[in-house]
């Protein structure tokens, strides 16, 4: 029983670290696209795609996987959703026409 608990903790840690890595990737990609003076559509594309993917992962974690493994997927998708929504809001708010 003790060994299973360690595996579950590791699962949450791995999904959390991967989620943070993907989130920071979204931030850096959006910054890089913004520096190249691309259109607003192109600059908002990484955060929009991350929002769509995170909503799909929420569905997968809740309906398909279920249980404690599904909770790890949900944590992963919530981290990506938070990064994507924040980047989308900040980029859209500070955009100068």
PDB file of C-alpha atoms in Angstrom:
ATOM      1  CA  UNK A   1       0.000   0.000   0.000  1.00  0.00           C
ATOM      2  CA  UNK A   2       2.833   2.386   0.791  1.00  0.00           C
ATOM      3  CA  UNK A   3       4.432   1.813  -2.593  1.00  0.00           C
ATOM      4  CA  UNK A   4       1.232   2.832  -4.442  1.00  0.00           C
ATOM      5  CA  UNK A   5       1.071   6.115  -2.536  1.00  0.00           C
ATOM      6  CA  UNK A   6       4.585   7.020  -3.677  1.00  0.00           C
ATOM      7  CA  UNK A   7       3.678   6.242  -7.278  1.00  0.00           C
ATOM      8  CA  UNK A   8       0.624   8.474  -7.100  1.00  0.00           C
ATOM      9  CA  UNK A   9       2.654  11.342  -5.646  1.00  0.00           C
ATOM     10  CA  UNK A  10       5.190  10.908  -8.423  1.00  0.00           C
ATOM     11  CA  UNK A  11       2.400  10.963 -11.010  1.00  0.00           C
ATOM     12  CA  UNK A  12       1.129  14.305  -9.708  1.00  0.00           C
ATOM     13  CA  UNK A  13       4.651  15.749  -9.529  1.00  0.00           C
ATOM     14  CA  UNK A  14       5.470  14.678 -13.090  1.00  0.00           C
ATOM     15  CA  UNK A  15       2.225  16.064 -14.517  1.00  0.00           C
ATOM     16  CA  UNK A  16       2.684  19.286 -12.514  1.00  0.00           C
ATOM     17  CA  UNK A  17       6.234  19.833 -13.759  1.00  0.00           C
ATOM     18  CA  UNK A  18       5.238  19.061 -17.355  1.00  0.00           C
ATOM     19  CA  UNK A  19       2.313  21.484 -17.023  1.00  0.00           C
ATOM     20  CA  UNK A  20       4.610  24.227 -15.754  1.00  0.00           C
ATOM     21  CA  UNK A  21       7.038  23.555 -18.607  1.00  0.00           C
ATOM     22  CA  UNK A  22       4.269  23.785 -21.186  1.00  0.00           C
ATOM     23  CA  UNK A  23       2.932  26.946 -19.533  1.00  0.00           C
ATOM     24  CA  UNK A  24       6.295  28.682 -19.601  1.00  0.00           C
ATOM     25  CA  UNK A  25       6.696  27.553 -23.216  1.00  0.00           C
ATOM     26  CA  UNK A  26       3.436  29.342 -24.039  1.00  0.00           C
ATOM     27  CA  UNK A  27       4.674  32.494 -22.323  1.00  0.00           C
ATOM     28  CA  UNK A  28       8.028  32.505 -24.135  1.00  0.00           C
ATOM     29  CA  UNK A  29       6.508  31.677 -27.527  1.00  0.00           C
ATOM     30  CA  UNK A  30       3.994  34.505 -27.179  1.00  0.00           C
ATOM     31  CA  UNK A  31       6.765  36.934 -26.191  1.00  0.00           C
ATOM     32  CA  UNK A  32       8.858  35.870 -29.168  1.00  0.00           C
ATOM     33  CA  UNK A  33       5.936  36.274 -31.579  1.00  0.00           C
ATOM     34  CA  UNK A  34       5.111  39.665 -30.104  1.00  0.00           C
ATOM     35  CA  UNK A  35       8.681  40.905 -30.631  1.00  0.00           C
ATOM     36  CA  UNK A  36       8.514  39.955 -34.325  1.00  0.00           C
ATOM     37  CA  UNK A  37       5.574  42.368 -34.828  1.00  0.00           C
ATOM     38  CA  UNK A  38       3.236  39.659 -36.117  1.00  0.00           C
ATOM     39  CA  UNK A  39      -0.518  40.215 -36.338  1.00  0.00           C
ATOM     40  CA  UNK A  40      -2.715  39.921 -33.283  1.00  0.00           C
ATOM     41  CA  UNK A  41      -4.157  36.629 -34.556  1.00  0.00           C
ATOM     42  CA  UNK A  42      -0.708  35.013 -34.784  1.00  0.00           C
ATOM     43  CA  UNK A  43       0.386  36.310 -31.375  1.00  0.00           C
ATOM     44  CA  UNK A  44      -2.772  35.019 -29.656  1.00  0.00           C
ATOM     45  CA  UNK A  45      -2.600  31.623 -31.390  1.00  0.00           C
ATOM     46  CA  UNK A  46      -0.412  29.790 -28.782  1.00  0.00           C
ATOM     47  CA  UNK A  47      -2.638  30.778 -25.876  1.00  0.00           C
ATOM     48  CA  UNK A  48      -5.813  29.991 -27.837  1.00  0.00           C
ATOM     49  CA  UNK A  49      -4.530  26.540 -28.792  1.00  0.00           C
ATOM     50  CA  UNK A  50      -3.477  25.875 -25.199  1.00  0.00           C
ATOM     51  CA  UNK A  51      -6.967  26.801 -23.953  1.00  0.00           C
ATOM     52  CA  UNK A  52      -8.612  24.404 -26.422  1.00  0.00           C
ATOM     53  CA  UNK A  53      -6.173  21.591 -25.583  1.00  0.00           C
ATOM     54  CA  UNK A  54      -6.595  22.100 -21.840  1.00  0.00           C
ATOM     55  CA  UNK A  55     -10.390  21.917 -22.126  1.00  0.00           C
ATOM     56  CA  UNK A  56     -10.028  18.680 -24.101  1.00  0.00           C
ATOM     57  CA  UNK A  57      -7.642  17.292 -21.458  1.00  0.00           C
ATOM     58  CA  UNK A  58     -10.173  18.171 -18.761  1.00  0.00           C
ATOM     59  CA  UNK A  59     -12.701  16.054 -20.635  1.00  0.00           C
ATOM     60  CA  UNK A  60     -10.219  13.199 -21.008  1.00  0.00           C
ATOM     61  CA  UNK A  61      -9.261  13.325 -17.327  1.00  0.00           C
ATOM     62  CA  UNK A  62     -12.846  13.432 -16.129  1.00  0.00           C
ATOM     63  CA  UNK A  63     -14.703  11.140 -18.547  1.00  0.00           C
ATOM     64  CA  UNK A  64     -12.191   8.793 -20.170  1.00  0.00           C
ATOM     65  CA  UNK A  65      -9.458   8.146 -17.577  1.00  0.00           C
ATOM     66  CA  UNK A  66     -11.361   8.747 -14.293  1.00  0.00           C
ATOM     67  CA  UNK A  67     -10.068   8.097 -10.810  1.00  0.00           C
ATOM     68  CA  UNK A  68      -6.791   9.281  -9.373  1.00  0.00           C
ATOM     69  CA  UNK A  69      -5.049   9.108 -12.760  1.00  0.00           C
ATOM     70  CA  UNK A  70      -7.757  11.357 -14.186  1.00  0.00           C
ATOM     71  CA  UNK A  71      -7.125  13.805 -11.359  1.00  0.00           C
ATOM     72  CA  UNK A  72      -3.508  14.061 -12.492  1.00  0.00           C
ATOM     73  CA  UNK A  73      -4.722  14.892 -16.005  1.00  0.00           C
ATOM     74  CA  UNK A  74      -7.065  17.481 -14.533  1.00  0.00           C
ATOM     75  CA  UNK A  75      -4.222  19.101 -12.608  1.00  0.00           C
ATOM     76  CA  UNK A  76      -2.121  19.160 -15.790  1.00  0.00           C
ATOM     77  CA  UNK A  77      -4.941  20.730 -17.790  1.00  0.00           C
ATOM     78  CA  UNK A  78      -5.765  23.312 -15.113  1.00  0.00           C
ATOM     79  CA  UNK A  79      -2.141  24.478 -15.037  1.00  0.00           C
ATOM     80  CA  UNK A  80      -2.112  24.820 -18.836  1.00  0.00           C
ATOM     81  CA  UNK A  81      -5.504  26.564 -18.752  1.00  0.00           C
ATOM     82  CA  UNK A  82      -4.307  29.094 -16.165  1.00  0.00           C
ATOM     83  CA  UNK A  83      -1.174  29.923 -18.159  1.00  0.00           C
ATOM     84  CA  UNK A  84      -3.097  30.128 -21.445  1.00  0.00           C
ATOM     85  CA  UNK A  85      -5.884  32.311 -20.048  1.00  0.00           C
ATOM     86  CA  UNK A  86      -3.426  34.653 -18.319  1.00  0.00           C
ATOM     87  CA  UNK A  87      -1.260  35.050 -21.421  1.00  0.00           C
ATOM     88  CA  UNK A  88      -4.350  35.556 -23.599  1.00  0.00           C
ATOM     89  CA  UNK A  89      -5.722  38.229 -21.259  1.00  0.00           C
ATOM     90  CA  UNK A  90      -2.416  40.048 -20.806  1.00  0.00           C
ATOM     91  CA  UNK A  91      -1.596  40.024 -24.516  1.00  0.00           C
ATOM     92  CA  UNK A  92      -5.072  41.110 -25.570  1.00  0.00           C
ATOM     93  CA  UNK A  93      -5.213  43.824 -22.929  1.00  0.00           C
ATOM     94  CA  UNK A  94      -1.844  45.394 -23.791  1.00  0.00           C
ATOM     95  CA  UNK A  95      -2.214  45.122 -27.574  1.00  0.00           C
ATOM     96  CA  UNK A  96      -1.813  48.461 -29.334  1.00  0.00           C
ATOM     97  CA  UNK A  97      -3.597  48.903 -32.658  1.00  0.00           C
TER      98      UNK A  97
END
